[in-house]
CSV table of C-alpha atoms in Angstrom, one decimal:
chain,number,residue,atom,x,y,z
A,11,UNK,CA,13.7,211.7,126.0
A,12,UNK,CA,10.1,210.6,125.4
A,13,UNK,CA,9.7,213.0,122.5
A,14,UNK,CA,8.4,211.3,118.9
A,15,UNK,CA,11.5,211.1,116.6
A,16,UNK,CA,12.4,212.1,113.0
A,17,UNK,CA,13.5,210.6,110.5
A,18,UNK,CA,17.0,211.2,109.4
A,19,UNK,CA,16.7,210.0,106.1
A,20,UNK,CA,13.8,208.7,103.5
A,21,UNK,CA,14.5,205.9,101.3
A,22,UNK,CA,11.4,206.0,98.7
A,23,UNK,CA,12.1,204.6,95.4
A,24,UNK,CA,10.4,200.9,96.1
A,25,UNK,CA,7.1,200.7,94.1
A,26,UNK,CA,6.1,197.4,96.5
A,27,UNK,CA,6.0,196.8,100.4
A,28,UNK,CA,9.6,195.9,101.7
A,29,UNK,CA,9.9,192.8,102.8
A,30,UNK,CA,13.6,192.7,104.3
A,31,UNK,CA,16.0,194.8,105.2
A,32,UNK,CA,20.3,194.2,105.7
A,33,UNK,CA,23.3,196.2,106.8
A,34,UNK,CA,26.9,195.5,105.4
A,35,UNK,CA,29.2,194.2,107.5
A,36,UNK,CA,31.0,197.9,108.0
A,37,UNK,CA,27.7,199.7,108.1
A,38,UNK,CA,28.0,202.1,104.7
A,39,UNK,CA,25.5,200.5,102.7
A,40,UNK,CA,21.9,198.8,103.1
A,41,UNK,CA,20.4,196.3,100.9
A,42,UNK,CA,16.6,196.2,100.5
A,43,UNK,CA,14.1,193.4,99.4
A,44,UNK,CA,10.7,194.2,98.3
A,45,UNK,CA,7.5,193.5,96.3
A,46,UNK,CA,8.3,195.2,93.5
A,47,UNK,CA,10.7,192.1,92.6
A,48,UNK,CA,13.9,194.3,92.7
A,49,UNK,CA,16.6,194.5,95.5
A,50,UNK,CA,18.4,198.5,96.3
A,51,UNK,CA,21.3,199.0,97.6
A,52,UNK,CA,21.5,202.5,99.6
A,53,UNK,CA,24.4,204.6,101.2
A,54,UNK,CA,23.6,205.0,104.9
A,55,UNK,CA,25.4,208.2,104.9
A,56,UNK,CA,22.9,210.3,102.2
A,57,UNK,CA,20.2,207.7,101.5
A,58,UNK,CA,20.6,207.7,97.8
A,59,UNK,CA,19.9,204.8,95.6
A,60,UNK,CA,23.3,203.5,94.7
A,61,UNK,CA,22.2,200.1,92.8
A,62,UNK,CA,18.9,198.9,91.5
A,63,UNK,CA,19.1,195.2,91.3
A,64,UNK,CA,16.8,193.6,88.6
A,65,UNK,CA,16.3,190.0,87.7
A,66,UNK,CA,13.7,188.4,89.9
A,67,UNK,CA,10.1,187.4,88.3
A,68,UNK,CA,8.4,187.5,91.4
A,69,UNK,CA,8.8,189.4,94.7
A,70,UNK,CA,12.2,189.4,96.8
A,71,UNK,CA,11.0,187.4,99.9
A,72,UNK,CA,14.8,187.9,101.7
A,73,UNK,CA,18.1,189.7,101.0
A,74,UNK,CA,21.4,189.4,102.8
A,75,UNK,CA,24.4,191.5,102.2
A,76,UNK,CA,28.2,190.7,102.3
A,77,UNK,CA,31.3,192.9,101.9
A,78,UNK,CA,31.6,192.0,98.0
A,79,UNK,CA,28.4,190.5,96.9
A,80,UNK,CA,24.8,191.1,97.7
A,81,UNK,CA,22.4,187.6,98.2
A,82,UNK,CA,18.1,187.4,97.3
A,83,UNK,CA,16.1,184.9,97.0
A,84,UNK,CA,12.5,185.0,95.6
A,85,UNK,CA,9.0,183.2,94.7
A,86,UNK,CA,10.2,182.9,91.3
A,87,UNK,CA,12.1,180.0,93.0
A,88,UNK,CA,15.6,181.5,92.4
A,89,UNK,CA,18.5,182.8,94.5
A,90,UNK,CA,20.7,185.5,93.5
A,91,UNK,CA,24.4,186.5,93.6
A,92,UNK,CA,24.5,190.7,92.9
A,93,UNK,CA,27.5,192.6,92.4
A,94,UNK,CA,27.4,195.3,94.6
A,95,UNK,CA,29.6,197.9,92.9
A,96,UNK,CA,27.4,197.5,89.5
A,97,UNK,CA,24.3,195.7,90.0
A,98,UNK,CA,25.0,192.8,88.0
A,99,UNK,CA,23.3,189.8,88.7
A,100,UNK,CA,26.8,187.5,89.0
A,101,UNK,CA,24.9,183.7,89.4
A,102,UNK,CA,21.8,182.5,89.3
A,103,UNK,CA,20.8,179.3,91.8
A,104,UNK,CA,17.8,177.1,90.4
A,105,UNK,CA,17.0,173.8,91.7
A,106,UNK,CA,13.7,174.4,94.7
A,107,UNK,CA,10.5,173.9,93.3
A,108,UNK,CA,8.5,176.8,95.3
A,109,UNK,CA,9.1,179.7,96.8
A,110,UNK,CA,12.6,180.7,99.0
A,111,UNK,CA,12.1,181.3,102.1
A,112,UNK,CA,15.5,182.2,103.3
A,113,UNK,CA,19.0,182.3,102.4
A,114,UNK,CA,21.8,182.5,104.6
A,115,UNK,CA,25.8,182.5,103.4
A,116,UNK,CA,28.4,181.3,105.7
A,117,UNK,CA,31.4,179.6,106.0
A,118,UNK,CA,31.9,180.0,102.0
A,119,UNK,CA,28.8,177.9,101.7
A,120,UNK,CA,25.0,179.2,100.6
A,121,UNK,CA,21.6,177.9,102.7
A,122,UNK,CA,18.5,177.9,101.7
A,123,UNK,CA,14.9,177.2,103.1
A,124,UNK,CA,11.9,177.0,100.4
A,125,UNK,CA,8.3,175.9,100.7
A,126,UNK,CA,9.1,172.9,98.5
A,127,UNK,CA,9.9,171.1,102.4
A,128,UNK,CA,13.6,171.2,101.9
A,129,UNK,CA,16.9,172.9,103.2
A,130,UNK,CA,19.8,173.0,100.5
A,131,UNK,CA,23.6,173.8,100.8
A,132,UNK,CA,24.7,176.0,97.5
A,133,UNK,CA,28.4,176.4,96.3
A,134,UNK,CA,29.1,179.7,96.4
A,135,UNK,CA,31.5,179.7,93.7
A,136,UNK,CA,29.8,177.1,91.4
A,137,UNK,CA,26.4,177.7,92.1
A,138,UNK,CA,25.1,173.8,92.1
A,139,UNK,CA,23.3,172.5,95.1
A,140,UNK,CA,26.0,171.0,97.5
A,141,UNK,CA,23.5,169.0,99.8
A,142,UNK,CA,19.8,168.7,99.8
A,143,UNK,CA,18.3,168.1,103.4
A,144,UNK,CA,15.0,166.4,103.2
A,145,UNK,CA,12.8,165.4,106.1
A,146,UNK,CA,10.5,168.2,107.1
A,147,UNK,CA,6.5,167.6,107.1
A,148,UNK,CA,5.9,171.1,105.8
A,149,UNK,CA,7.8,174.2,104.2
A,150,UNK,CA,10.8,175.1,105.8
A,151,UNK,CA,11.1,178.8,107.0
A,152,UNK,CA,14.0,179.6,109.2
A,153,UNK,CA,17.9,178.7,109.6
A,154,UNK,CA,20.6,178.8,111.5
A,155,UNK,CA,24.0,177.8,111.4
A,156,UNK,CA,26.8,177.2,113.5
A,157,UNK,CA,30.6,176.2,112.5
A,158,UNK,CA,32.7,172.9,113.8
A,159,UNK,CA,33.7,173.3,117.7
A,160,UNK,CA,35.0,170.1,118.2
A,161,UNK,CA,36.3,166.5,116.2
A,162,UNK,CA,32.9,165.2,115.6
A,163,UNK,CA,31.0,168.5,114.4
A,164,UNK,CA,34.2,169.4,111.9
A,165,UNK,CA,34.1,165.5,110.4
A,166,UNK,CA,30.4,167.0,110.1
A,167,UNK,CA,31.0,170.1,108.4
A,168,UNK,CA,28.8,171.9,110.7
A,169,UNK,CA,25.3,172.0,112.0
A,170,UNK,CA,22.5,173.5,110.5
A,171,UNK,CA,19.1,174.1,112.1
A,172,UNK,CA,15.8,174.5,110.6
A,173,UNK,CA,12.5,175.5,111.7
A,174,UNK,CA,9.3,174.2,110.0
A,175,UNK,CA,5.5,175.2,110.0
A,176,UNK,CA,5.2,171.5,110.7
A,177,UNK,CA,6.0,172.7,114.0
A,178,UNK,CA,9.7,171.1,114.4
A,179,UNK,CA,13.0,172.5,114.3
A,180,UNK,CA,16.1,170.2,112.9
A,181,UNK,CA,19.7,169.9,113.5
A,182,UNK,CA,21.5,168.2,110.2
A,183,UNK,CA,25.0,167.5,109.6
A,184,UNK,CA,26.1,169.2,106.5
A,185,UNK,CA,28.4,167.2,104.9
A,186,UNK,CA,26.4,164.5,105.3
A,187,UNK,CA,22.8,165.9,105.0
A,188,UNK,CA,22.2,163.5,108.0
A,189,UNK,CA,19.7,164.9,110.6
A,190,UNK,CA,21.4,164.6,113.7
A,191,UNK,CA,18.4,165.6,116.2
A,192,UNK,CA,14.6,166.6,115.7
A,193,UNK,CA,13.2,169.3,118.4
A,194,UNK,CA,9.5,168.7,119.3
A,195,UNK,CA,7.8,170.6,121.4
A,196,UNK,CA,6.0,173.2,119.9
A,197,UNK,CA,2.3,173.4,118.8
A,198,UNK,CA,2.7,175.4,116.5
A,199,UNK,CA,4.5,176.4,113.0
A,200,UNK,CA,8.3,177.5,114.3
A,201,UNK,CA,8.5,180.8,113.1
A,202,UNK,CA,12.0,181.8,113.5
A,203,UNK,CA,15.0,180.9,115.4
A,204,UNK,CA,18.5,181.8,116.6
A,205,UNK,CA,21.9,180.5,117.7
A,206,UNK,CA,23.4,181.5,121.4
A,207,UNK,CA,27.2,183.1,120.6
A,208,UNK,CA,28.7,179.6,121.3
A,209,UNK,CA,26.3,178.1,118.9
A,210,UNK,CA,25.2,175.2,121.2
A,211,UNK,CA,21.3,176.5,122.1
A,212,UNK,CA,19.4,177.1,119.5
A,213,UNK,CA,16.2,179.3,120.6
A,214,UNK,CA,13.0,179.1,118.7
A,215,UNK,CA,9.7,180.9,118.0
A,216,UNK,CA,6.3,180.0,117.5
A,217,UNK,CA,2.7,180.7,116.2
A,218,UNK,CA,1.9,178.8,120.0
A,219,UNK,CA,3.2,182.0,121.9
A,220,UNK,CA,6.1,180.5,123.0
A,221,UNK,CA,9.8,180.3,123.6
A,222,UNK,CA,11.7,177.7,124.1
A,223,UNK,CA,15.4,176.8,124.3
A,224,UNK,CA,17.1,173.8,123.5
A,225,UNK,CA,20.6,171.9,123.3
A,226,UNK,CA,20.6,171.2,119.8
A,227,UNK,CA,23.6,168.3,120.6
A,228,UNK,CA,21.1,166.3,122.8
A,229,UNK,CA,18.2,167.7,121.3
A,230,UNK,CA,17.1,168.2,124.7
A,231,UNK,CA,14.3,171.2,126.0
A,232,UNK,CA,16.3,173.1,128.4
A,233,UNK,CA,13.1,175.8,129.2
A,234,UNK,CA,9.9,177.5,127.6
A,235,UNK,CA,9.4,181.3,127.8
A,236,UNK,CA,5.3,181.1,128.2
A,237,UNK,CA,4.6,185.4,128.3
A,238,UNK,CA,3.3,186.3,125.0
A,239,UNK,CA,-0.2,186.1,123.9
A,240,UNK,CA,0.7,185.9,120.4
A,241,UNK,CA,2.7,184.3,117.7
A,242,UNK,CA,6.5,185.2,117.9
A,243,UNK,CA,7.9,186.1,114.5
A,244,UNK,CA,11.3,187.3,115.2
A,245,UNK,CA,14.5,186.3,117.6
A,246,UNK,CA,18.1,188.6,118.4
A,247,UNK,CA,20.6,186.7,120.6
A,248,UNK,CA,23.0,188.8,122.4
A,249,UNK,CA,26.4,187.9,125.1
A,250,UNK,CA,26.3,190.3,127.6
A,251,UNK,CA,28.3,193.7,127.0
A,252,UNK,CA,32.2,193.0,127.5
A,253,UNK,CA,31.8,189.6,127.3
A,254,UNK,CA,34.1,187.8,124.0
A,255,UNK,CA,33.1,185.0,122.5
A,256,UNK,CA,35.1,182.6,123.7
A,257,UNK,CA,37.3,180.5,120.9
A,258,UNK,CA,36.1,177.2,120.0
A,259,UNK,CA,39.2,175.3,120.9
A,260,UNK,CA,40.0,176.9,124.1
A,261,UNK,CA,39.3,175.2,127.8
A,262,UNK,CA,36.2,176.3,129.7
A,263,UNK,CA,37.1,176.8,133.1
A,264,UNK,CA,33.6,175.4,133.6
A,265,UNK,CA,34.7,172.1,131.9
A,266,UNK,CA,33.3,169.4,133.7
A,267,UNK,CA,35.4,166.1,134.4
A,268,UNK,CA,34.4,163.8,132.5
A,269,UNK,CA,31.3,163.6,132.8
A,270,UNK,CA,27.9,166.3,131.6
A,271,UNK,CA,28.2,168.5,134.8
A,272,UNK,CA,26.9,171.8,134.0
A,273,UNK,CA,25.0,174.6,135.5
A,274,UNK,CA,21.7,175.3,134.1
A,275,UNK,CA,23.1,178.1,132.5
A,276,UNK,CA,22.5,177.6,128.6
A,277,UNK,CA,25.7,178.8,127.6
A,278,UNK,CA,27.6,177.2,130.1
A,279,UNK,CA,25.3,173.9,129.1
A,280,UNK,CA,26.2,173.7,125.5
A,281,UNK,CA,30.1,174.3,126.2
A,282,UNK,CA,30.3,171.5,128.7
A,283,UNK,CA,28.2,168.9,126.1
A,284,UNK,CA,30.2,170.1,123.2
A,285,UNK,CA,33.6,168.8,125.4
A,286,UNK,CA,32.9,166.3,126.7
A,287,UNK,CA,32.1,162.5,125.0
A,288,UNK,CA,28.7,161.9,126.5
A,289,UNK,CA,25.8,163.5,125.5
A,290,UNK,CA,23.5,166.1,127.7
A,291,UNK,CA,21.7,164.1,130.3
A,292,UNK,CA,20.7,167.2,132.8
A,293,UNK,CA,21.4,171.3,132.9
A,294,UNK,CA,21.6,171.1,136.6
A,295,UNK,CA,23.7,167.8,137.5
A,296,UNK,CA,25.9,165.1,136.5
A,297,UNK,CA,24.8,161.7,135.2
A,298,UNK,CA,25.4,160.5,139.0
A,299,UNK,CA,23.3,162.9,140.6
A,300,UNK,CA,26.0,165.2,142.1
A,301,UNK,CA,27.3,168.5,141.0
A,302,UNK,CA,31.0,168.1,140.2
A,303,UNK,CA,31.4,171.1,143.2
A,304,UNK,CA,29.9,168.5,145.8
A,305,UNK,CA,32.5,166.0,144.9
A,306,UNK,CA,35.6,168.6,145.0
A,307,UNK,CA,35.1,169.8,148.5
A,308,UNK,CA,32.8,167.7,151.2
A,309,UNK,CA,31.1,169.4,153.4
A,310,UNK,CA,31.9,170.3,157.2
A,311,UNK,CA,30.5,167.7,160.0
A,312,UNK,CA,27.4,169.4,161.5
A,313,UNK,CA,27.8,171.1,164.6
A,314,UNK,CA,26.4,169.9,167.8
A,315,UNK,CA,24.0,172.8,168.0
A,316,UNK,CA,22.5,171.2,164.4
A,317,UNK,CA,22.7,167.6,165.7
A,318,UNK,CA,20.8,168.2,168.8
A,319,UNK,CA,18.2,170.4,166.4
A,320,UNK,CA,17.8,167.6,164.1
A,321,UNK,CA,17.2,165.0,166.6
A,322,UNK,CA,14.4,167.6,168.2
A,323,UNK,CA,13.3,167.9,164.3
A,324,UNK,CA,13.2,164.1,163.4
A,325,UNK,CA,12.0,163.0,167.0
A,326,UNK,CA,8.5,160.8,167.7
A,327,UNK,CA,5.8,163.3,168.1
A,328,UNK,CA,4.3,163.4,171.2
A,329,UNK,CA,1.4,161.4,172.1
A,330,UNK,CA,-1.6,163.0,171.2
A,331,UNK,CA,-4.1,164.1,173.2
A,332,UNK,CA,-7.8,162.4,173.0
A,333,UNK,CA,-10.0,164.8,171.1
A,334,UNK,CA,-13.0,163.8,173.5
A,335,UNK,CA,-13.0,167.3,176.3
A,336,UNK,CA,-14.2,164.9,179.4
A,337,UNK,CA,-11.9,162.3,178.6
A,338,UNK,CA,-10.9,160.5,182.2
A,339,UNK,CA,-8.2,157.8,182.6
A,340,UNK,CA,-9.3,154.5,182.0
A,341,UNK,CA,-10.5,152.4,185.1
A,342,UNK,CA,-9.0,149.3,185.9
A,343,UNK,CA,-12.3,148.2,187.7
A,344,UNK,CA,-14.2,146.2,184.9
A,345,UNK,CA,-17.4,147.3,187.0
A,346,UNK,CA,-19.6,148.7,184.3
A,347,UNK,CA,-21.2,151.1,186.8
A,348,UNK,CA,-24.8,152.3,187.1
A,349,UNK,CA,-27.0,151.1,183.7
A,350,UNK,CA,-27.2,153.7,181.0
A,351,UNK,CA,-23.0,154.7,181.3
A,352,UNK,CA,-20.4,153.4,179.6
A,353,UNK,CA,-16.7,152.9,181.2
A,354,UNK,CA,-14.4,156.0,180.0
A,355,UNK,CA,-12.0,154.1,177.1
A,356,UNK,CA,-8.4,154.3,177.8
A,357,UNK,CA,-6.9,157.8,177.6
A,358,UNK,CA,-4.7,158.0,174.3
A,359,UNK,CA,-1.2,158.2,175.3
A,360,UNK,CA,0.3,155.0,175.5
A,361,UNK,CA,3.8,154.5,174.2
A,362,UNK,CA,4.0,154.5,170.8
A,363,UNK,CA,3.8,151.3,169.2
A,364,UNK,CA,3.7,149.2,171.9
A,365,UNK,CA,0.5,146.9,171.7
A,366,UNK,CA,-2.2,147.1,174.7
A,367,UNK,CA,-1.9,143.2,175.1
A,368,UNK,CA,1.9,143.5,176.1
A,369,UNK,CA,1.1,146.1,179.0
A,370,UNK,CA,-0.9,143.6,181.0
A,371,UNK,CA,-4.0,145.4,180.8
A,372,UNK,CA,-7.0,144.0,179.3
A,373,UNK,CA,-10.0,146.5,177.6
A,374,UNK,CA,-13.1,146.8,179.9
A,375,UNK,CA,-16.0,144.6,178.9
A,376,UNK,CA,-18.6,146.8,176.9
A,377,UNK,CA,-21.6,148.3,179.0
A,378,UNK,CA,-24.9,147.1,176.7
A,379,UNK,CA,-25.4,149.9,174.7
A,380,UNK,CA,-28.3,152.6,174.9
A,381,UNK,CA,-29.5,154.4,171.5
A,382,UNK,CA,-28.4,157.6,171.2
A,383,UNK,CA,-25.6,157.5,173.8
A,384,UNK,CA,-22.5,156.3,172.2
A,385,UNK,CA,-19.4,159.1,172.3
A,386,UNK,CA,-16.1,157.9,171.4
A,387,UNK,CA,-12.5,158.9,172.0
């Protein structure tokens, strides 16, 4: 350990910088973007060139690559569909007016980000623009996706999120093209982004060094990660090791009744909004301001020992003391004294609250004052 390490294999045949990399799903094969305008497809277990894909007019800003077909998009303003067996370009999806950003293929369907300020759904198999989401300020850089979890989000086809260099990420609905919540927050251009495994907190980076984390149902800032000192570029999500996802349609035993209960937990968070009919009011407690533990078990009466410290705790304070180090009791003889000495004031210390006038004493009369000699209590 500590030792510099070597590379096991050199993959050279780019002419241009390479701007994106992706693994197959079963790990045999890599795809490769770059600035030559070509994409590669390599085998992992000798390095060798096994498809040059050609097509492109412009750089390959992104790449992604499925079991059967291999995805790019460009500034040439294209996406394209590759077989990966041949390296034949298979479809060819026009329709942004500037440069892709990203491309992401899920649930049969094909996204795509592009500094023309929009988001569009594709048809993978026709290759015509299913959806068009318009609404950003600025070019659109980053998605995300998650699939239906519940009645309301499969009549929606799904969510998809966006990040923008207008410093806001979106949540649309995709079969409507609706937006269904607008994150604010950041200062800065929203870099990338990424779904937890539930798909209910969407965490986003930013040219303003931060973090944050949201509900993307409520659209509500759950917390900011504030450590870095420079722009974040890139986000991985992870459950913790041994830990499956957990189905959509199966109960959480962290369900709340009824109501948005929910630790602040993210995951825990999202699962209880997406259940339950009212949206995210709090992380930490329900709409009514108690946890839904407190209102399973109450807790036990206090113990005498804690009743008779709480009454020492919440008791008057004592009286306090007159600040004055001579201080002498007050004389009931209204006899100023000698000339040039004032009476001592009453000694604090009376009952608290209770006025002077109802103890049936009266204050001294005032000795005429002499310059210089006035000291109070």
């Amino acid at each position: 350990m500590g030792g510099g390490g070597s590379a096991l294999r050199v993959c050279a045949d780019h002419r241009g910088g390479i701007n994106w990399l992706s693994l197959s799903p079963d790990g045999q094969r890599l795809l490769t973007g770059s600035e030559d305008g070509t994409a590669r497809l390599w085998s992992t277990a000798d390095g060798t060139c096994c498809a040059l894909l050609q097509g492109h007019e412009s750089y390959v800003t992104f790449c992604q690559l499925e079991d059967e077909a291999a995805f790019t998009c460009s500034a040439d303003c294209t996406i394209r569909k590759w077989d990966v067996l041949t390296g034949q370009c298979l479809q060819v999806f026009r329709g942004h007016t500037s440069i892709v950003n990203r491309i992401l293929v899920a649930n049969n369907q094909l996204f795509s980000s592009s500094y023309d300020r929009t988001a569009r759904a594709w048809s993978v198999d026709r290759g015509q623009v299913a959806r068009e989401f318009r609404g950003h300020r600025n070019c659109v850089l980053t998605l995300a996706y998650t699939r239906a979890a519940c009645v309301e989000e499969a009549a929606a086809g799904g969510l998809l999120v966006t990040g923008s260099t207008d410093g806001t990420a979106k949540v649309w609905q995709v079969a409507s093209g609706c937006c269904h919540q607008t994150l604010r927050g950041h200062t800065g251009a929203v870099l990338c982004l990424v779904l937890d495994a539930p798909g209910r907190t969407a965490f986003t980076g930013s040219t303003d060094a931060t973090v944050r984390a949201w509900d993307i149902l409520s659209g509500q800032q759950l917390r900011v990660f504030r450590e870095h000192q420079g722009s974040v570029i890139c986000l991985e999500c992870s459950r913790a090791a041994g830990t499956p996802a957990r189905a959509p349609s199966t109960p959480s035993p962290e369900r709340c009744g009824g109501c948005s209960a929910a630790t602040p937990s993210s995951s825990t968070a999202s699962r209880c909004t997406a259940r339950c009919s009212t949206p995210l009011r709090t992380t930490a407690r329900c709409a009514s301001g108690t946890s839904a533990a407190s209102r399973r078990r109450a807790p036990p009466p206090p113990s005498a020992a804690s009743r008779a410290s709480s009454a020492t705790r919440w008791a008057a304070p004592p009286p306090r003391p007159c600040s004055r180090p001579d201080a002498r009791p007050a004389r009931r003889d209204p006899d100023p004294g000698p000339r040039g000495q004032r009476p001592a004031r009453r000694a604090c210390g009376s009952p608290a609250g209770t006025p002077r006038h109802s103890q049936g004493l009266q204050p001294p009369p005032r000795a005429p004052e002499v310059p210089g000699s006035q000291v109070f209590c």
